[in-house]
XYZ file of C-alpha atoms in Angstrom:
348
model
C 3.298 14.296 11.920
C -0.008 12.676 10.985
C -0.090 8.912 10.745
C -0.618 7.099 7.442
C -3.878 5.174 7.081
C -2.613 1.974 5.478
C -6.020 0.943 4.103
C -6.106 4.120 2.035
C -3.024 3.078 0.063
C -2.777 1.086 -3.143
C -0.089 -1.593 -3.276
C 2.262 0.721 -5.180
C 1.632 3.577 -2.743
C 2.348 1.270 0.170
C 5.559 0.111 -1.509
C 6.699 3.699 -2.106
C 5.948 4.595 1.514
C 7.907 1.583 2.795
C 10.901 2.635 0.671
C 10.635 6.178 2.054
C 11.181 4.684 5.521
C 14.447 3.158 4.361
C 13.036 -0.383 4.366
C 13.287 -3.023 1.651
C 10.422 -3.198 -0.861
C 9.482 -6.772 0.143
C 8.159 -5.334 3.424
C 5.218 -3.944 1.445
C 4.274 -7.451 0.322
C 4.473 -8.712 3.897
C 2.267 -5.924 5.252
C -0.206 -6.265 2.366
C -0.625 -9.980 3.085
C -1.248 -9.306 6.768
C -3.793 -6.567 6.030
C -5.794 -8.245 3.273
C -5.018 -11.965 3.167
C -4.837 -12.488 6.926
C -7.198 -9.559 7.708
C -5.069 -8.476 10.661
C -5.851 -5.308 12.602
C -2.778 -5.068 14.869
C 0.892 -4.600 13.988
C 1.955 -6.868 16.840
C 0.490 -9.878 15.034
C 2.799 -9.451 12.039
C 5.121 -12.215 13.139
C 7.564 -12.058 10.205
C 8.294 -8.381 10.886
C 10.883 -7.384 13.491
C 9.762 -5.781 16.739
C 11.747 -2.676 15.796
C 9.897 -2.262 12.498
C 6.573 -2.988 14.215
C 7.294 -0.058 16.537
C 8.142 2.134 13.543
C 4.830 1.189 11.947
C 2.942 2.037 15.155
C 4.594 5.464 15.236
C 4.032 6.277 11.570
C 0.829 4.466 10.555
C -2.431 2.921 11.719
C -4.811 0.156 10.626
C -8.342 1.524 10.274
C -11.268 -0.606 11.433
C -15.022 0.066 11.382
C -16.795 -0.078 14.746
C -19.935 -2.226 14.565
C -23.060 -0.522 15.909
C -25.591 -3.271 15.212
C -26.120 -6.565 13.412
C -29.582 -7.566 12.201
C -30.344 -11.131 11.103
C -33.126 -12.038 8.684
C -35.779 -14.443 9.945
C -36.534 -15.742 6.440
C -33.022 -16.188 5.045
C -29.417 -16.146 6.211
C -29.013 -12.531 5.120
C -27.317 -10.341 7.693
C -27.176 -6.546 7.809
C -24.384 -4.567 9.459
C -24.580 -0.994 10.727
C -21.151 0.658 10.964
C -20.234 3.867 12.755
C -17.831 6.183 10.934
C -15.299 8.428 12.655
C -17.410 11.529 12.022
C -20.459 9.985 13.712
C -22.293 9.084 10.500
C -23.430 5.524 9.836
C -23.494 3.234 6.811
C -24.918 -0.226 6.144
C -23.506 -3.324 4.456
C -25.210 -6.647 3.781
C -24.006 -10.258 3.737
C -26.116 -12.420 1.379
C -25.335 -16.162 1.325
C -26.946 -18.303 -1.364
C -25.551 -21.803 -1.762
C -21.861 -21.563 -2.610
C -22.215 -17.879 -3.444
C -21.305 -15.557 -0.559
C -22.089 -12.005 -1.622
C -21.030 -8.866 0.240
C -23.046 -5.756 -0.646
C -21.263 -2.532 0.285
C -22.006 1.196 0.329
C -20.134 3.959 -1.497
C -21.634 7.104 0.075
C -23.364 8.319 3.201
C -26.782 9.046 1.743
C -27.298 9.721 -1.956
C -27.921 12.752 -4.160
C -29.640 10.947 -7.046
C -33.093 10.847 -5.450
C -34.623 7.653 -6.867
C -38.165 7.597 -5.504
C -38.235 3.862 -4.750
C -35.050 3.999 -2.627
C -34.864 4.621 1.119
C -31.298 5.962 0.885
C -32.641 8.889 -1.161
C -34.618 10.032 1.885
C -31.323 10.778 3.641
C -30.115 13.190 0.972
C -26.413 13.321 0.236
C -24.087 13.650 3.225
C -20.648 12.706 1.884
C -18.582 10.293 -0.150
C -16.937 7.373 1.583
C -13.144 7.334 1.639
C -11.179 4.452 0.130
C -10.453 2.882 3.516
C -14.138 3.065 4.522
C -15.150 1.158 1.382
C -12.403 -1.454 1.728
C -12.988 -1.969 5.435
C -16.669 -2.854 4.966
C -15.529 -6.021 3.200
C -12.800 -6.830 5.712
C -15.060 -6.138 8.692
C -17.828 -8.385 7.357
C -15.255 -11.105 6.755
C -14.037 -10.828 10.349
C -17.595 -10.978 11.701
C -18.811 -13.818 9.467
C -15.566 -15.783 9.253
C -16.303 -16.108 5.516
C -14.380 -14.836 2.506
C -16.710 -13.317 -0.103
C -17.091 -15.004 -3.458
C -18.934 -12.009 -4.930
C -18.906 -8.282 -4.252
C -21.586 -5.796 -5.300
C -21.357 -2.033 -4.870
C -25.130 -1.661 -4.559
C -25.537 -0.366 -1.016
C -26.057 3.234 0.017
C -25.055 5.841 -2.552
C -24.334 6.208 -6.261
C -20.922 4.581 -6.838
C -20.089 6.516 -9.996
C -20.459 9.816 -8.110
C -17.614 8.609 -5.890
C -15.760 7.195 -8.862
C -12.091 7.547 -7.920
C -12.475 6.216 -4.380
C -14.677 3.297 -5.446
C -12.349 2.223 -8.254
C -9.253 2.433 -6.058
C -10.985 0.407 -3.341
C -12.026 -2.280 -5.833
C -8.490 -2.637 -7.157
C -7.241 -3.063 -3.579
C -9.843 -5.783 -2.970
C -9.003 -7.403 -6.312
C -5.228 -7.560 -5.699
C -3.940 -11.118 -6.050
C -1.933 -11.016 -2.799
C -4.895 -9.904 -0.719
C -8.568 -10.824 -0.810
C -8.161 -11.541 -4.531
C -11.837 -11.045 -5.409
C -11.825 -11.688 -9.160
C -13.059 -8.855 -11.383
C -15.706 -11.158 -12.869
C -17.178 -11.443 -9.364
C -17.367 -7.688 -8.745
C -20.328 -5.586 -9.906
C -20.707 -1.817 -9.772
C -24.266 -0.495 -9.966
C -25.261 2.907 -11.299
C -28.454 4.871 -11.827
C -27.038 5.999 -15.168
C -24.420 8.761 -14.792
C -23.571 8.823 -18.491
C -20.304 10.864 -18.478
C -18.838 8.628 -15.757
C -19.931 5.462 -17.588
C -18.011 6.841 -20.570
C -14.985 7.493 -18.346
C -15.311 3.954 -16.942
C -15.139 2.651 -20.518
C -12.074 4.786 -21.330
C -10.327 3.656 -18.137
C -10.966 0.004 -19.095
C -11.918 -1.146 -15.623
C -12.712 -4.875 -15.809
C -15.460 -4.996 -13.187
C -19.066 -5.758 -14.162
C -21.489 -2.904 -14.707
C -25.148 -2.914 -13.633
C -27.605 -0.185 -14.602
C -30.694 0.565 -12.541
C -33.156 1.049 -15.416
C -36.698 0.637 -14.033
C -38.550 2.014 -17.063
C -38.230 1.943 -20.846
C -39.665 5.381 -21.609
C -38.393 8.769 -20.470
C -41.631 9.982 -18.889
C -41.977 6.984 -16.571
C -38.276 6.778 -15.784
C -38.026 10.495 -14.973
C -40.938 10.094 -12.569
C -39.150 7.246 -10.784
C -35.560 8.443 -11.212
C -35.030 12.216 -11.552
C -31.492 11.604 -12.893
C -33.175 10.608 -16.183
C -33.982 14.273 -16.841
C -30.255 14.991 -17.043
C -29.214 11.752 -18.734
C -32.245 10.475 -20.683
C -32.596 6.980 -22.058
C -31.142 7.614 -25.515
C -27.815 8.824 -24.059
C -27.796 6.082 -21.420
C -28.461 3.274 -23.905
C -25.836 4.678 -26.263
C -23.242 4.570 -23.448
C -24.299 1.050 -22.426
C -23.970 -0.226 -25.995
C -20.468 1.230 -26.154
C -19.581 -0.462 -22.849
C -20.891 -3.837 -24.042
C -19.063 -3.545 -27.357
C -15.687 -2.480 -25.939
C -15.655 -4.616 -22.786
C -17.247 -7.669 -24.439
C -19.218 -8.090 -21.223
C -22.940 -8.257 -20.679
C -24.307 -5.220 -18.875
C -26.884 -6.073 -16.224
C -30.120 -4.099 -16.259
C -31.918 -3.945 -12.912
C -35.659 -3.378 -13.254
C -37.669 -2.823 -10.067
C -41.304 -3.690 -10.746
C -43.700 -1.236 -9.083
C -47.438 -1.897 -9.142
C -49.292 0.403 -11.519
C -46.151 2.364 -12.382
C -43.903 0.281 -14.647
C -45.335 -3.256 -14.603
C -47.890 -3.277 -17.422
C -47.676 -5.412 -20.586
C -47.064 -2.172 -22.491
C -44.091 -1.434 -20.220
C -42.733 -4.921 -20.880
C -43.015 -4.540 -24.644
C -41.256 -1.150 -24.471
C -38.458 -2.791 -22.463
C -38.190 -5.593 -25.005
C -37.811 -3.080 -27.835
C -35.361 -0.874 -25.916
C -32.952 -3.692 -25.055
C -33.209 -5.610 -28.321
C -29.748 -6.270 -29.712
C -27.858 -5.219 -26.571
C -25.465 -7.720 -24.994
C -27.083 -7.794 -21.558
C -28.922 -9.652 -18.846
C -32.038 -8.469 -17.018
C -32.800 -8.784 -13.323
C -36.467 -8.247 -12.487
C -36.942 -7.264 -8.842
C -40.306 -6.910 -7.128
C -40.497 -3.573 -5.323
C -39.391 -3.704 -1.694
C -41.585 -1.373 0.362
C -40.199 1.850 1.814
C -42.168 4.912 2.867
C -44.415 6.136 0.071
C -47.495 5.251 -1.978
C -46.068 2.370 -4.030
C -46.467 -1.377 -3.614
C -45.296 -4.695 -5.020
C -47.110 -6.183 -8.046
C -48.780 -9.538 -7.552
C -46.935 -12.675 -8.649
C -49.130 -13.195 -11.718
C -48.252 -9.740 -13.018
C -44.525 -10.282 -12.351
C -44.463 -13.581 -14.224
C -46.498 -12.138 -17.119
C -44.007 -9.269 -17.423
C -41.114 -11.727 -17.469
C -42.714 -13.848 -20.176
C -43.146 -10.855 -22.477
C -39.434 -10.016 -22.375
C -38.251 -13.657 -22.678
C -37.629 -13.254 -26.454
C -34.617 -11.068 -25.608
C -31.363 -12.804 -26.521
C -30.382 -12.325 -22.903
C -30.797 -14.083 -19.557
C -33.889 -12.824 -17.700
C -33.931 -13.498 -13.964
C -36.696 -13.002 -11.432
C -34.497 -12.006 -8.532
C -35.747 -12.964 -5.101
C -35.182 -10.284 -2.490
C -33.104 -11.455 0.441
C -33.410 -9.617 3.746
C -36.507 -7.561 2.978
C -37.812 -8.427 6.452
C -34.872 -6.498 7.959
C -34.847 -3.669 5.393
C -31.699 -5.074 3.807
C -33.056 -5.700 0.301
C -32.745 -3.610 -2.846
C -33.640 0.027 -2.165
C -34.121 -0.376 1.581
C -30.787 0.714 3.068
C -30.824 3.978 5.027
C -29.552 5.435 8.283
C -30.461 8.661 10.066
C -29.805 10.166 13.473
C -33.060 8.676 14.709
C -33.037 5.633 12.521
C -36.171 4.273 10.851
C -35.035 0.701 11.627
C -35.150 1.334 15.351
C -31.427 1.743 15.892
C -30.505 3.965 18.811
C -27.692 5.981 17.343
């Protein structure tokens, strides 16, 4: 009989499993609190559970944890990057980003990525596999154990395209949101996508309350397709239509992420196109200077970045020049990647 991985279960699934063992339903609440509120990794520490039931749990279930392969600390900020080893030998990265009272955990949803955005290091890996629910959840719990800090914010912006692992990502977020566990409020959770239109539409139908961020990066199809090949399948008109529907039905602002790349999408003309494209949409815009990975592109100079921002200021939306944290350790936007012989110098 194979053992149950408790971190793969929703609260209701855990409760049903507990009942199937002939135990009272309140045992599920006790175990859930130990797993997610106390962040416990051993059954023997569950002090309000009898020794007999602890032994039953050991025989029938296990508590999954992620082995840490390496931690890398930024020299210019308090950002910290974690390299985790999965059971199949693959690796993923997560990032802890403190900024004042905000303590953000950035987690991955896939090993590699199939979308192929040209500014992103993860794309160089290709797609290897989706992460399981417990692998997504445990990134948060493992970072909490290593930092001693409970996250105030959670962003699914690490390796992978979250909406191409939709069911596992959503289940993991509901586990992390549960009021008797980590209780990360849905307003503090953001899911990023390159623009998988049918899954955005499903997300709207399913009425998930988490924030949505769209990696936009250009306001015309030719430029965006050159940066993000996914645009050829889901061009801007269909993407913007889906985003407008999301904003209208959720009554939330969608966040547009725009990575500024010198000579590619940073001209005044690009800014005016962006202003026209987003006019009337309930949104906010994060401008991010390109973080170097392998390839011919570079970061625009500060004057160009500020000029771009000023052109789009008339939008009835917050416009933020987002400072990259952890770019010196390849932990910033677009820089996460792992391979067998890793480009960051890890010996895997």
